[in-house]
Each structure stands twice: as structure tokens, then as C-alpha cells.
Amino acid sequence: MYKNRIRLPELEQKIMSAQEAARMFETGMTVGMSGFTKAGDCKALPRALAERAEREGLKLTLITGASLGNNSDGLMADAGLLARRLPFQADAVLRGKINAGEVMFIDQHLSETVEQLRCHNLAPIDIAVIEAVAITEDGAIVPSTSVGNSASFVEQAGLVIVELNLGMPLALEGLHDIYVPGARPLRQPIPIVAPDQRVGCAAIPVGPGRIAAIVITDSADSPSTILPPDDETQAIAHHIVAFLSGEVRAGRLTPALLPLQAGIGSIANAVLHGLLDSPFSGMTMYSEVLQDSAFELLDSGQLTFASASSITLSETMHRKFLDQVDRYRSRLVLRPQEISNHPEVLRRLGIIAINTALEFDIYGNVNSTHVGGTHMMNGIGGSGDFARNAHLSIFVSKSVAKQGAISSVVPMAAHVDHTEHDVDVVATEWGLADLRGLAPRERAGLIIERCAHPDYRAALRDYFRQACARGGQTPHVLEAALSWHVHYREKQSMRA
């Protein structure tokens, strides 16, 4: 069954079970695994390593592209395997271990991790574990549904283990564009000037002698858990479409807009879904993840091309994509995440970035990661890469959470991932605030009146009046700035 997938015959002798391959790992090693938002992740080795950890106390530093599927992060965390984890995760079990201080989590911009490895600011990769659909005649690895950090893991690792997934169609071959930047200080510019441009090769180069094991698997990616659009997310999408339509009328954009980026999750996916009912056409995407809405726009013809690092879909859309890869092939490309998220390329292309906020304050500072300012949710992901370098940086959120007990618009964000300097627009189901060209005092009034839930507007107005009486470029009542978060911790509600 694997003869047409392992095209360098001498590598067939490297085939072994996941349990045999797991014996190659030693406590203290740094391991790079493929996987980006549940796509293209390794399926067998995480479980085998977790079993070893339970028996022998094995502990590793694990670096991936982003979150893993198949409950792998939870299994490894529960087994005590993970001493250190970076740069992103989305697993409830691992999240609990991180917030308890049992796993040291390093939250990084997704474009930055392999750069840190390349500069030796992080411990080097000892073993890379990469999911593939094939190994070419010269030993190169053909990735599956994501590229993530895999190319750089392979380049830097001492040993490489390939998980050859027979459940992924060979038709995925040719979908990837593998380009790794050169060494600094004489690095050449990344030669991408359009989303549909290919500048690299179709597989990850590796000397066959460094492939230490091949593990045969036959497992699907975990399906996305995004929720369908609801009234609130449809309202947010309506506000974004109206805003972008105004940019077209003003001559700042064309009906094709500029290349789109949307973060992972239900709200960002719903916003893109809302573009189906928009007047825009000839659109492109230069994003990190393609969700269901991207394929809906490809099917409608409004989206002509999509570049990303990962394809993360619902079960139904995932099966449709795998069954019809050839139909999408000419309109898709998957790149390493340091290229999909690279500041140089993003600034050149002029991205319209749409990302989700946990909360934002009255001056436009955004918290994407820490609940109550202290407890990690998932991580910053690529939102910072895009927000800092986008033509338009848009953050969206529902105005309340926990049945209205939490306001997403607060006097002061309890943790700041994106400062007001990197945020152009914020929107909730109630409205949209265009913050461009506004001073802090002007932003505050707009955000309160257009984005805050009506139940919280009076309290926000009162706080802002008191703050202005104190004075300052960015007025605050410091002793009360985080009182809403304290009140929620004590009373389970931000309502006074």
C-alpha cells in the first residue's frame, strides 16, 4: 500500500512501529512536530511518547507549528511528557497544566519560532517528526494538509521521523511551496509579490541518511470545531462588509479589496462567510489558515486564490476537499508559516487582517490570550504578525460572554497583546469603530457608543468621565482600571 509513496526503495528498511520509533527519544530533548491548527499533525508518535512518559517519566520540550489535533496535546500533557511547550496550543488539558505552572509555555508570534531556532536563541531540534503523504525519489518529504514549521524542523534536526499517512490522498502532492529564508545578515528579500506566486519547491528537502524511521499511519485530521454563524456573528460580518464597502466608495480599495487574512475560530470564519453576500469579487487570501468559509468563497467564485500554511475544516468540508483536491489545486498553495506570516511579505502585499479578541479596552488595546489577565487561553498565534503589518488591522469580538456576565469592552485590558498602535478597527455585533486618525480620547467615545453592549455603556461612560477629570493623554483611574475584572473574579459578573 505504500510502494507508490516511498519512492526511494532503500528507505523501506526504516519502516517501524510508533513504539519502536519512540525509543529514540530521551529526556531533555527538543522535538519539532508537524501540525498547525489540527491539520497535518502527527498521529502515532504523540500517543507512543505519552505511553513511554507514563511508564518511564520521559520529559521533552515540544515545538510545533500551532495546535495539534487528535487530543495529542492533552494526552502528552496528562502523561507528564511535556516539560516545555511552544508556540501555540488549544487543548483544555494542556491549558490547565500551563495555568497550574506544570508545563512551561512560551507564547510566540508564529512567524518567529523558527527564526529563534535559526539564531540559536532556543535549544536546537534533536528530532523532527513530520506527517507526509509521500517521500520522493531523492528522499524529500511531501507534507499533508499543513506546512507549519516542518521545513525548518527538518533542516535543523539531527534525526527525522516520518509519519506516512495513507489516509491522506496523493493528490495533495504539488500543493505546497517550500521556501526557507537564507541566513542573516545577507539574507535576500522573499520574492513574493502576489498571493498566487510560487517561489520554492514542492517538497521538504532532506538527506535520506537523516531519516531515522518511517511510521505508517492511516488517520484523519481532527475536524474543526467552529460553530456556524449566529445572529451576533452575522451582525459583525454585516458591519465589516459595510465598512469595506465604504473603503471602496472612498477609492481606498477596489471591489477585489486587498489580500484577506482571517484568524482561526468561529467568529473570524463567520465574518468571511458574510462576504458571500457582499458585492466584492476577484478577491484573494494570504492567510495562515483556511477554514470552511474560504472554500465557500472559492466555490462561489468570489475568491480567486488562497495562500496559507494550513487547511483546517469541518468534517464535511474536509472530506469534500480531500475528494476534490484536483478541482482546487490551481487556486491553492500551502507555505511554511514563517512565509505565510512574514512581516516583510505582509507589509508588501497590504493585507486586510481580521482577528478575534478576547477583550479590548476603550482605547483600542486588545487582549487575545489571557482570561482575566492571568490565565492563558490558546496563545497569540499569528494575530500579531498580521496586526502590526497589515494595511487594515481589524479585531472582532462578541460584546459579552458568559451570558452577559463579562463585557468584552472594558476600561483597561487586563493583558495587552496588540497595542492601540496596531489596531485600526474594532467591531462587535453592536457596531464598528474606525480608529484610524483618532487620539485616545476620541477612540474611547467611539468604542463605547458603537461596540459596547448597552448593559455596560453607562458604566463605561462614567469611568471615562472620571478618567478625563484626572487628565492625561490616555486617561485612566488607575485604582479602578481593572476593577471590572476583580468584580468578576469575586462575584462571577462584571455588572456592578
Short mmCIF file of C-alpha atoms in Angstrom, two decimals:
data_model
loop_
_atom_site.label_atom_id
_atom_site.label_comp_id
_atom_site.label_asym_id
_atom_site.label_seq_id
_atom_site.Cartn_x
_atom_site.Cartn_y
_atom_site.Cartn_z
CA MET A 1 0.00 0.00 0.00
CA TYR A 2 2.97 2.33 0.46
CA LYS A 3 5.01 1.35 -2.62
CA ASN A 4 3.94 4.44 -4.57
CA ARG A 5 4.55 6.65 -1.54
CA ILE A 6 8.08 5.61 -0.56
CA ARG A 7 9.86 6.17 -3.86
CA LEU A 8 13.40 5.71 -2.57
CA PRO A 9 13.48 1.91 -2.05
CA GLU A 10 16.35 1.95 0.45
CA LEU A 11 14.12 3.79 2.91
CA GLU A 12 11.70 0.86 3.20
CA GLN A 13 14.07 -0.72 5.72
CA LYS A 14 13.38 2.26 8.02
CA ILE A 15 9.71 1.30 8.48
CA MET A 16 8.90 0.52 12.11
CA SER A 17 6.10 0.89 14.66
CA ALA A 18 5.46 4.10 16.55
CA GLN A 19 6.51 2.34 19.76
CA GLU A 20 9.87 1.38 18.23
CA ALA A 21 10.43 4.92 16.95
CA ALA A 22 9.55 6.33 20.37
CA ARG A 23 12.61 4.56 21.83
CA MET A 24 14.81 7.11 20.03
CA PHE A 25 13.72 9.93 22.35
CA GLU A 26 15.50 10.83 25.57
CA THR A 27 14.56 13.11 28.44
CA GLY A 28 15.68 16.68 27.83
CA MET A 29 15.41 16.51 24.05
CA THR A 30 13.76 19.24 21.98
CA VAL A 31 11.30 17.79 19.48
CA GLY A 32 9.79 19.56 16.48
CA MET A 33 6.46 18.11 15.31
CA SER A 34 4.38 18.97 12.28
CA GLY A 35 0.88 20.23 12.83
CA PHE A 36 -0.88 23.57 12.52
CA THR A 37 -4.39 24.12 13.93
CA LYS A 38 -5.18 20.38 13.91
CA ALA A 39 -4.02 19.95 10.29
CA GLY A 40 -1.10 17.81 9.17
CA ASP A 41 -0.27 16.83 12.73
CA CYS A 42 1.47 13.62 13.73
CA LYS A 43 -0.99 11.00 14.91
CA ALA A 44 1.02 8.00 16.16
CA LEU A 45 4.16 9.34 17.85
CA PRO A 46 2.38 11.60 20.36
CA ARG A 47 0.46 8.61 21.73
CA ALA A 48 3.53 6.35 21.78
CA LEU A 49 5.58 9.02 23.55
CA ALA A 50 2.81 9.58 26.09
CA GLU A 51 2.83 5.83 26.84
CA ARG A 52 6.60 5.98 27.43
CA ALA A 53 6.20 9.01 29.69
CA GLU A 54 3.67 7.18 31.85
CA ARG A 55 6.00 4.18 32.23
CA GLU A 56 9.39 5.89 32.40
CA GLY A 57 8.93 9.56 33.23
CA LEU A 58 10.15 10.78 29.80
CA LYS A 59 10.08 14.59 29.53
CA LEU A 60 10.53 16.67 26.38
CA THR A 61 10.36 20.20 25.02
CA LEU A 62 7.80 20.16 22.22
CA ILE A 63 7.69 22.74 19.43
CA THR A 64 5.04 22.61 16.71
CA GLY A 65 3.58 24.93 14.11
CA ALA A 66 0.47 25.62 16.18
CA SER A 67 -2.16 23.47 17.90
CA LEU A 68 -2.39 19.69 17.39
CA GLY A 69 -5.44 17.54 16.77
CA ASN A 70 -6.48 14.05 17.91
CA ASN A 71 -6.24 15.15 21.57
CA SER A 72 -2.46 14.78 21.26
CA ASP A 73 -1.56 17.79 23.40
CA GLY A 74 -3.91 16.60 26.13
CA LEU A 75 -2.59 13.03 26.05
CA MET A 76 1.02 14.18 26.26
CA ALA A 77 0.31 16.75 28.97
CA ASP A 78 -1.70 14.28 31.06
CA ALA A 79 1.13 11.75 30.82
CA GLY A 80 3.64 14.31 32.11
CA LEU A 81 5.62 14.20 28.86
CA LEU A 82 5.70 17.96 28.27
CA ALA A 83 8.24 19.94 30.26
CA ARG A 84 8.04 22.90 27.88
CA ARG A 85 5.66 23.71 25.03
CA LEU A 86 5.62 26.36 22.29
CA PRO A 87 4.43 28.36 20.37
CA PHE A 88 0.62 27.74 20.47
CA GLN A 89 -1.92 25.26 21.81
CA ALA A 90 -5.68 24.88 22.07
CA ASP A 91 -6.20 21.88 24.35
CA ALA A 92 -8.15 22.12 27.61
CA VAL A 93 -6.00 19.57 29.47
CA LEU A 94 -2.73 21.21 28.43
CA ARG A 95 -4.21 24.64 29.18
CA GLY A 96 -4.90 23.50 32.72
CA LYS A 97 -1.32 22.25 33.15
CA ILE A 98 0.04 25.54 31.79
CA ASN A 99 -2.06 27.67 34.12
CA ALA A 100 -1.11 25.46 37.08
CA GLY A 101 2.57 26.04 36.29
CA GLU A 102 3.21 22.36 35.49
CA VAL A 103 4.13 22.98 31.83
CA MET A 104 6.28 25.94 30.89
CA PHE A 105 4.54 27.53 27.91
CA ILE A 106 6.23 30.05 25.63
CA ASP A 107 3.69 32.08 23.70
CA GLN A 108 5.25 33.33 20.46
CA HIS A 109 4.32 35.06 17.24
CA LEU A 110 4.03 32.18 14.80
CA SER A 111 6.40 33.76 12.30
CA GLU A 112 9.14 33.93 14.92
CA THR A 113 9.69 30.42 16.29
CA VAL A 114 11.96 29.01 13.61
CA GLU A 115 13.79 32.33 13.43
CA GLN A 116 14.58 31.91 17.12
CA LEU A 117 15.77 28.37 16.42
CA ARG A 118 17.85 29.54 13.48
CA CYS A 119 19.57 32.16 15.65
CA HIS A 120 20.22 29.60 18.44
CA ASN A 121 18.10 31.54 20.91
CA LEU A 122 16.25 28.26 21.54
CA ALA A 123 17.70 24.80 22.11
CA PRO A 124 18.26 23.02 18.77
CA ILE A 125 15.82 20.46 17.41
CA ASP A 126 17.04 16.95 18.25
CA ILE A 127 14.29 15.03 16.41
CA ALA A 128 11.74 16.24 13.86
CA VAL A 129 8.52 14.23 13.44
CA ILE A 130 6.71 15.12 10.23
CA GLU A 131 3.47 13.83 8.70
CA ALA A 132 3.79 13.15 4.96
CA VAL A 133 1.80 11.79 2.06
CA ALA A 134 4.92 10.62 0.24
CA ILE A 135 8.73 10.52 0.19
CA THR A 136 10.16 11.34 -3.22
CA GLU A 137 12.87 9.59 -5.22
CA ASP A 138 15.54 11.79 -3.67
CA GLY A 139 14.18 11.48 -0.14
CA ALA A 140 12.25 14.76 0.06
CA ILE A 141 9.16 14.82 2.28
CA VAL A 142 5.78 15.75 0.79
CA PRO A 143 3.67 17.27 3.62
CA SER A 144 -0.05 16.70 4.03
CA THR A 145 -2.60 19.38 4.99
CA SER A 146 -0.20 21.85 6.59
CA VAL A 147 3.39 23.00 6.28
CA GLY A 148 3.74 24.99 9.50
CA ASN A 149 7.32 24.87 10.80
CA SER A 150 8.05 21.45 9.30
CA ALA A 151 10.59 22.58 6.69
CA SER A 152 12.79 24.32 9.24
CA PHE A 153 12.41 21.49 11.77
CA VAL A 154 13.70 19.08 9.12
CA GLU A 155 16.51 21.41 8.11
CA GLN A 156 17.73 21.78 11.69
CA ALA A 157 17.05 18.37 13.25
CA GLY A 158 19.64 15.70 13.92
CA LEU A 159 17.16 12.92 13.13
CA VAL A 160 13.89 12.92 11.16
CA ILE A 161 10.94 10.57 11.71
CA VAL A 162 8.29 10.49 9.01
CA GLU A 163 4.68 9.54 9.73
CA LEU A 164 3.47 8.38 6.32
CA ASN A 165 -0.30 8.83 6.38
CA LEU A 166 -2.02 6.53 3.89
CA GLY A 167 -5.31 8.22 4.73
CA MET A 168 -4.21 11.41 3.00
CA PRO A 169 -4.62 11.39 -0.81
CA LEU A 170 -1.56 11.54 -3.02
CA ALA A 171 -3.38 14.31 -4.86
CA LEU A 172 -2.09 16.69 -2.15
CA GLU A 173 1.35 16.43 -3.72
CA GLY A 174 2.15 19.63 -5.59
CA LEU A 175 0.02 21.81 -3.35
CA HIS A 176 2.99 23.01 -1.30
CA ASP A 177 5.55 25.74 -1.88
CA ILE A 178 8.54 25.16 0.40
CA TYR A 179 10.74 28.23 0.76
CA VAL A 180 13.09 28.81 3.71
CA PRO A 181 14.81 32.21 4.10
CA GLY A 182 18.60 32.31 3.97
CA ALA A 183 20.99 33.19 6.77
CA ARG A 184 21.36 36.71 8.09
CA PRO A 185 22.81 39.32 7.73
CA LEU A 186 22.94 38.94 3.94
CA ARG A 187 19.51 37.35 3.54
CA GLN A 188 17.82 38.09 0.24
CA PRO A 189 14.27 39.52 0.11
CA ILE A 190 11.47 36.97 -0.01
CA PRO A 191 10.42 37.22 -3.68
CA ILE A 192 6.64 37.08 -3.17
CA VAL A 193 4.71 39.98 -4.67
CA ALA A 194 1.32 38.25 -5.17
CA PRO A 195 -0.60 35.57 -3.22
CA ASP A 196 -0.57 33.12 -6.13
CA GLN A 197 3.19 33.27 -6.68
CA ARG A 198 5.30 30.15 -6.06
CA VAL A 199 8.93 30.69 -5.12
CA GLY A 200 10.10 27.37 -3.66
CA CYS A 201 9.89 23.62 -4.22
CA ALA A 202 7.05 21.14 -3.81
CA ALA A 203 8.59 19.01 -1.04
CA ILE A 204 10.84 19.40 2.01
CA PRO A 205 14.45 18.52 1.13
CA VAL A 206 16.23 16.13 3.50
CA GLY A 207 19.24 13.87 3.11
CA PRO A 208 17.88 10.29 3.19
CA GLY A 209 20.54 9.38 5.74
CA ARG A 210 18.85 11.63 8.32
CA ILE A 211 15.52 9.81 8.04
CA ALA A 212 15.74 7.53 11.07
CA ALA A 213 12.27 5.97 10.94
CA ILE A 214 9.10 5.76 8.89
CA VAL A 215 5.87 5.07 10.77
CA ILE A 216 2.86 4.07 8.67
CA THR A 217 -0.44 5.62 9.77
CA ASP A 218 -3.95 5.88 8.34
CA SER A 219 -5.69 8.59 10.33
CA ALA A 220 -7.71 11.67 9.50
CA ASP A 221 -7.08 15.19 10.77
CA SER A 222 -9.33 16.20 13.63
CA PRO A 223 -12.28 18.19 12.30
CA SER A 224 -12.58 21.86 13.10
CA THR A 225 -14.91 22.71 15.97
CA ILE A 226 -16.01 26.07 14.55
CA LEU A 227 -19.65 26.93 15.14
CA PRO A 228 -21.99 28.01 12.34
CA PRO A 229 -22.76 31.73 12.04
CA ASP A 230 -25.31 33.03 14.55
CA ASP A 231 -27.15 36.33 14.84
CA GLU A 232 -24.24 38.06 16.57
CA THR A 233 -21.52 36.88 14.17
CA GLN A 234 -23.74 37.69 11.20
CA ALA A 235 -24.15 41.21 12.59
CA ILE A 236 -20.37 41.55 12.96
CA ALA A 237 -19.93 40.37 9.37
CA HIS A 238 -22.51 42.94 8.21
CA HIS A 239 -20.57 45.75 9.92
CA ILE A 240 -17.29 44.61 8.31
CA VAL A 241 -18.85 44.36 4.85
CA ALA A 242 -20.39 47.84 5.24
CA PHE A 243 -17.04 49.26 6.35
CA LEU A 244 -15.14 47.68 3.45
CA SER A 245 -17.82 48.87 1.03
CA GLY A 246 -17.22 52.39 2.33
CA GLU A 247 -13.49 51.98 1.67
CA VAL A 248 -14.32 51.02 -1.93
CA ARG A 249 -16.61 54.03 -2.36
CA ALA A 250 -13.88 56.28 -0.97
CA GLY A 251 -11.42 54.92 -3.55
CA ARG A 252 -9.08 53.40 -0.95
CA LEU A 253 -9.90 49.87 -2.12
CA THR A 254 -11.19 48.22 -5.28
CA PRO A 255 -14.01 45.65 -5.33
CA ALA A 256 -11.28 42.98 -5.20
CA LEU A 257 -10.16 44.52 -1.90
CA LEU A 258 -6.61 43.53 -0.85
CA PRO A 259 -5.46 40.04 0.18
CA LEU A 260 -7.51 38.83 3.14
CA GLN A 261 -6.35 37.16 6.34
CA ALA A 262 -8.68 35.68 8.93
CA GLY A 263 -7.66 34.13 12.22
CA ILE A 264 -8.80 30.74 13.43
CA GLY A 265 -12.14 30.38 15.19
CA SER A 266 -15.88 30.70 14.76
CA ILE A 267 -16.11 34.50 14.73
CA ALA A 268 -13.42 35.10 12.11
CA ASN A 269 -14.82 32.25 10.00
CA ALA A 270 -18.31 33.75 10.23
CA VAL A 271 -17.03 37.16 9.12
CA LEU A 272 -15.53 35.62 5.99
CA HIS A 273 -18.75 33.67 5.47
CA GLY A 274 -20.54 37.03 5.44
CA LEU A 275 -18.55 38.04 2.36
CA LEU A 276 -20.67 35.57 0.38
CA ASP A 277 -23.43 38.20 0.45
CA SER A 278 -21.11 41.08 -0.34
CA PRO A 279 -20.51 42.97 -3.61
CA PHE A 280 -16.81 42.05 -3.65
CA SER A 281 -15.30 39.81 -6.33
CA GLY A 282 -11.88 38.81 -7.60
CA MET A 283 -10.69 38.53 -4.00
CA THR A 284 -7.55 36.73 -2.83
CA MET A 285 -6.33 35.45 0.54
CA TYR A 286 -2.86 35.48 2.06
CA SER A 287 -3.54 33.91 5.42
CA GLU A 288 -2.18 31.33 7.85
CA VAL A 289 -5.25 29.05 7.99
CA LEU A 290 -8.01 28.31 5.51
CA GLN A 291 -11.33 27.45 7.16
CA ASP A 292 -14.69 26.43 5.71
CA SER A 293 -15.56 29.99 4.70
CA ALA A 294 -12.51 30.22 2.42
CA PHE A 295 -13.71 27.20 0.46
CA GLU A 296 -17.24 28.57 0.32
CA LEU A 297 -15.81 31.73 -1.25
CA LEU A 298 -13.71 29.65 -3.68
CA ASP A 299 -16.84 27.72 -4.64
CA SER A 300 -18.81 30.93 -5.16
CA GLY A 301 -16.09 32.29 -7.45
CA GLN A 302 -15.65 35.46 -5.39
CA LEU A 303 -12.28 34.23 -4.11
CA THR A 304 -9.86 33.51 -6.93
CA PHE A 305 -6.81 32.29 -4.99
CA ALA A 306 -5.87 31.40 -1.41
CA SER A 307 -2.42 31.08 0.12
CA ALA A 308 -1.96 29.72 3.65
CA SER A 309 0.06 27.39 5.84
CA SER A 310 -2.76 25.07 6.91
CA ILE A 311 -6.19 23.82 5.87
CA THR A 312 -8.45 23.28 8.90
CA LEU A 313 -12.02 22.30 8.07
CA SER A 314 -15.20 20.82 9.45
CA GLU A 315 -15.64 17.10 8.87
CA THR A 316 -17.96 17.59 5.90
CA MET A 317 -15.84 20.25 4.19
CA HIS A 318 -12.63 18.31 4.92
CA ARG A 319 -13.95 15.24 3.13
CA LYS A 320 -15.15 17.34 0.21
CA PHE A 321 -11.74 18.96 -0.11
CA LEU A 322 -9.81 15.68 0.02
CA ASP A 323 -12.16 14.13 -2.54
CA GLN A 324 -11.83 17.13 -4.87
CA VAL A 325 -8.25 18.31 -4.41
CA ASP A 326 -7.70 18.46 -8.16
CA ARG A 327 -10.59 20.91 -8.50
CA TYR A 328 -8.97 23.32 -6.05
CA ARG A 329 -5.32 22.71 -6.96
CA SER A 330 -4.81 25.70 -9.26
CA ARG A 331 -6.27 28.08 -6.67
CA LEU A 332 -4.43 27.00 -3.51
CA VAL A 333 -0.92 26.94 -2.10
CA LEU A 334 0.43 25.92 1.32
CA ARG A 335 3.63 27.59 2.58
CA PRO A 336 5.83 27.45 5.70
CA GLN A 337 4.27 29.58 8.41
CA GLU A 338 7.23 31.94 8.60
CA ILE A 339 6.42 32.80 4.97
CA SER A 340 2.62 32.93 5.32
CA ASN A 341 3.11 35.20 8.35
CA HIS A 342 6.28 37.04 7.40
CA PRO A 343 6.18 40.79 8.19
CA GLU A 344 8.11 41.65 5.01
CA VAL A 345 5.57 39.91 2.76
CA LEU A 346 2.53 41.11 4.70
CA ARG A 347 3.60 44.74 4.50
CA ARG A 348 4.34 44.39 0.79
CA LEU A 349 1.00 42.80 -0.09
CA GLY A 350 -1.12 45.14 2.06
CA ILE A 351 -3.19 42.61 3.98
CA ILE A 352 -6.69 43.16 5.36
CA ALA A 353 -6.36 41.26 8.65
CA ILE A 354 -9.39 40.09 10.63
CA ASN A 355 -8.63 38.54 14.02
CA THR A 356 -10.55 37.74 17.18
CA ALA A 357 -10.13 39.49 20.54
CA LEU A 358 -10.95 38.13 23.98
CA GLU A 359 -11.44 41.73 25.07
CA PHE A 360 -10.43 45.24 24.09
CA ASP A 361 -10.40 48.40 26.12
CA ILE A 362 -11.87 51.82 25.45
CA TYR A 363 -8.64 52.98 23.79
CA GLY A 364 -8.32 50.02 21.40
CA ASN A 365 -5.75 47.85 23.18
CA VAL A 366 -6.51 44.18 22.52
CA ASN A 367 -6.16 41.11 24.73
CA SER A 368 -6.09 37.92 22.62
CA THR A 369 -4.63 35.42 25.06
CA HIS A 370 -5.17 35.81 28.82
CA VAL A 371 -8.51 35.33 30.56
CA GLY A 372 -8.69 37.78 33.45
CA GLY A 373 -5.20 38.92 32.58
CA THR A 374 -3.57 35.82 34.08
CA HIS A 375 -4.83 32.55 32.61
CA MET A 376 -3.66 31.50 29.15
CA MET A 377 -6.34 30.56 26.67
CA ASN A 378 -4.58 29.43 23.47
CA GLY A 379 -1.85 31.90 22.53
CA ILE A 380 -1.22 34.91 20.33
CA GLY A 381 -0.84 32.76 17.22
CA GLY A 382 -0.30 34.78 14.08
CA SER A 383 -2.55 37.70 15.00
CA GLY A 384 0.39 39.89 15.98
CA ASP A 385 2.27 39.12 12.77
CA PHE A 386 -0.68 40.38 10.77
CA ALA A 387 -1.90 43.20 13.02
CA ARG A 388 1.42 45.03 13.10
CA ASN A 389 1.98 44.80 9.34
CA ALA A 390 -1.50 44.89 7.79
CA HIS A 391 -2.97 47.60 5.58
CA LEU A 392 -6.06 47.27 7.77
CA SER A 393 -5.92 45.59 11.18
CA ILE A 394 -9.43 44.60 12.29
CA PHE A 395 -10.31 42.91 15.60
CA VAL A 396 -13.73 41.40 16.23
CA SER A 397 -15.48 40.05 19.30
CA LYS A 398 -18.94 39.47 20.65
CA SER A 399 -19.67 42.29 23.09
CA VAL A 400 -20.34 40.00 26.06
CA ALA A 401 -19.51 36.48 27.23
CA LYS A 402 -20.87 34.10 29.88
CA GLN A 403 -24.49 35.10 29.21
CA GLY A 404 -23.64 38.77 29.67
CA ALA A 405 -21.63 38.43 32.87
CA ILE A 406 -18.44 39.52 31.10
CA SER A 407 -18.09 42.61 28.96
CA SER A 408 -15.61 42.28 26.11
CA VAL A 409 -15.22 46.07 26.15
CA VAL A 410 -13.50 47.12 29.38
CA PRO A 411 -11.90 50.24 30.85
CA MET A 412 -8.43 48.68 30.67
CA ALA A 413 -7.46 45.38 29.07
CA ALA A 414 -6.14 43.04 31.75
CA HIS A 415 -3.43 41.84 29.35
CA VAL A 416 -2.35 43.50 26.11
CA ASP A 417 -1.19 41.54 23.08
CA HIS A 418 -1.89 44.25 20.47
CA THR A 419 -1.47 47.84 21.47
CA GLU A 420 -3.66 50.64 20.17
CA HIS A 421 -0.87 51.42 17.67
CA ASP A 422 -1.53 48.15 15.80
CA VAL A 423 -5.33 48.27 15.81
CA ASP A 424 -7.26 50.13 13.10
CA VAL A 425 -10.80 48.85 13.58
CA VAL A 426 -12.74 47.04 16.32
CA ALA A 427 -16.21 45.58 15.88
CA THR A 428 -18.87 43.72 17.85
CA GLU A 429 -22.43 42.78 16.95
CA TRP A 430 -23.50 46.30 18.01
CA GLY A 431 -21.30 48.22 15.64
CA LEU A 432 -17.87 49.11 14.32
CA ALA A 433 -15.36 51.74 15.43
CA ASP A 434 -12.88 53.02 12.84
CA LEU A 435 -9.97 54.20 15.00
CA ARG A 436 -7.70 55.47 12.24
CA GLY A 437 -6.51 59.02 12.79
CA LEU A 438 -8.10 59.33 16.23
CA ALA A 439 -6.45 60.32 19.50
CA PRO A 440 -7.13 58.15 22.58
CA ARG A 441 -9.91 60.37 23.94
CA GLU A 442 -11.65 60.27 20.56
CA ARG A 443 -11.32 56.48 20.31
CA ALA A 444 -12.89 55.96 23.73
CA GLY A 445 -16.17 57.66 22.92
CA LEU A 446 -16.50 55.83 19.62
CA ILE A 447 -15.76 52.40 21.08
CA ILE A 448 -18.17 52.86 23.98
CA GLU A 449 -21.08 54.06 21.85
CA ARG A 450 -20.61 51.72 18.89
CA CYS A 451 -19.14 48.50 20.28
CA ALA A 452 -20.03 48.07 23.96
CA HIS A 453 -23.13 46.16 24.99
CA PRO A 454 -25.90 48.55 26.10
CA ASP A 455 -25.86 46.99 29.59
CA TYR A 456 -22.32 48.26 30.10
CA ARG A 457 -22.29 51.59 28.28
CA ALA A 458 -23.37 53.75 31.20
CA ALA A 459 -20.63 52.32 33.43
CA LEU A 460 -18.02 52.82 30.70
CA ARG A 461 -19.15 56.42 30.16
CA ASP A 462 -18.91 57.05 33.88
CA TYR A 463 -15.42 55.58 34.05
CA PHE A 464 -14.29 57.66 31.08
CA ARG A 465 -15.67 60.88 32.63
CA GLN A 466 -13.81 60.21 35.86
CA ALA A 467 -10.64 59.37 33.95
CA CYS A 468 -10.78 62.56 31.90
CA ALA A 469 -11.12 64.55 35.11
CA ARG A 470 -7.77 63.08 36.18
CA GLY A 471 -6.20 64.15 32.88
CA GLY A 472 -3.59 62.55 30.67
CA GLN A 473 -3.08 61.62 27.04
CA THR A 474 -4.71 58.26 27.78
CA PRO A 475 -6.87 59.00 30.85
CA HIS A 476 -7.33 56.30 33.49
CA VAL A 477 -8.48 55.95 37.06
CA LEU A 478 -5.68 53.58 37.97
CA GLU A 479 -7.19 52.30 41.21
CA ALA A 480 -10.36 51.34 39.30
CA ALA A 481 -8.95 50.43 35.89
CA LEU A 482 -9.06 46.67 36.50
CA SER A 483 -11.96 46.71 38.97
CA TRP A 484 -14.29 45.04 36.47
CA HIS A 485 -12.01 42.01 36.33
CA VAL A 486 -11.73 41.92 40.12
CA HIS A 487 -15.52 42.14 40.43
CA TYR A 488 -15.93 39.21 38.05
CA ARG A 489 -13.40 37.13 40.00
CA GLU A 490 -15.29 37.76 43.24
CA LYS A 491 -18.92 37.91 42.05
CA GLN A 492 -18.83 35.99 38.74
CA SER A 493 -20.10 39.09 36.96
CA MET A 494 -18.68 42.41 35.75
CA ARG A 495 -22.01 44.10 36.40
CA ALA A 496 -21.85 46.46 39.35
#
